[in-house]
XYZ file of C-alpha atoms in Angstrom:
96
model
C -0.055 0.332 -0.038
C 1.469 3.207 -1.055
C 1.687 6.390 1.486
C -0.410 8.096 -1.189
C -3.285 5.575 -0.861
C -2.910 5.738 3.168
C -3.166 9.704 3.187
C -6.666 10.009 1.172
C -9.405 9.452 3.585
C -12.714 9.579 4.327
C -14.292 12.670 6.119
C -17.445 11.003 8.045
C -18.678 14.355 8.968
C -18.602 16.059 5.705
C -21.814 16.911 4.001
C -21.147 14.885 0.757
C -21.967 11.491 1.315
C -18.847 8.635 2.544
C -19.533 6.577 -0.717
C -18.876 9.874 -3.119
C -16.121 10.935 -1.352
C -14.880 7.367 -1.916
C -15.629 7.309 -5.586
C -13.396 10.808 -5.755
C -10.413 9.275 -3.992
C -10.316 6.378 -6.154
C -10.760 8.726 -9.147
C -8.089 10.606 -8.193
C -5.992 7.930 -7.624
C -6.454 6.554 -11.388
C -5.910 10.050 -12.606
C -2.872 10.204 -10.708
C -1.746 6.751 -11.878
C -1.537 5.233 -8.537
C -4.276 2.553 -9.451
C -3.056 2.010 -13.026
C -5.177 0.640 -15.995
C -4.865 -2.910 -16.485
C -4.556 -3.430 -12.671
C -6.872 -4.769 -9.970
C -8.150 -2.299 -7.467
C -8.238 -2.924 -3.736
C -11.306 -5.628 -2.345
C -14.186 -4.340 -0.982
C -12.978 -5.556 2.289
C -9.742 -3.539 1.971
C -11.439 -0.275 1.057
C -14.391 -0.913 3.832
C -11.366 -1.481 6.424
C -9.092 1.216 5.340
C -11.445 4.008 5.058
C -14.378 2.723 8.097
C -17.192 2.153 5.546
C -19.886 -0.346 5.365
C -20.131 -2.609 2.620
C -23.279 -0.811 1.026
C -20.984 2.491 0.360
C -17.943 0.933 -0.736
C -20.112 -1.205 -3.252
C -22.305 2.407 -4.389
C -18.757 3.791 -4.968
C -17.815 1.488 -7.315
C -20.878 1.583 -9.009
C -19.570 5.279 -9.700
C -16.882 4.320 -11.128
C -18.220 1.672 -13.294
C -20.355 4.085 -14.512
C -18.035 6.051 -15.367
C -16.257 3.492 -17.299
C -13.277 3.875 -14.954
C -13.182 0.074 -13.730
C -14.720 -2.974 -14.752
C -15.650 -6.024 -12.524
C -14.332 -9.527 -13.988
C -16.257 -12.697 -12.374
C -13.979 -14.565 -10.208
C -11.113 -12.421 -10.761
C -11.801 -8.779 -8.958
C -12.734 -5.662 -10.343
C -9.804 -3.929 -12.623
C -9.057 -0.132 -13.882
C -10.279 -0.138 -17.523
C -7.516 0.515 -19.998
C -8.244 4.528 -20.917
C -9.544 5.000 -17.276
C -6.363 7.267 -16.564
C -7.031 10.002 -19.479
C -10.900 9.525 -18.419
C -10.577 10.408 -14.368
C -8.344 13.088 -15.455
C -10.841 14.776 -17.280
C -13.465 14.234 -14.816
C -11.648 15.570 -12.308
C -10.941 18.712 -13.879
C -14.813 18.682 -14.133
C -15.268 18.038 -10.578
């Protein structure tokens, strides 16, 4: 686990829903190349533990990223960053 991944945390007291915060954190990690195309992202369990979130919140965040075309789930293998996710994430980050 990189220091950058450890530094980004969900703020449970913020007005933005926690699942949206997690989606932004992961999107930014993709945009910065910390989560690279073709590579598996952390499991739901790891994300739950790292950010002190429930499974539903993590799944909602992952759904946001899937709908944005940044990640894809592969049955029996995990969830991976898509091929052009870094460019898409950078574009989305600019349009916050």
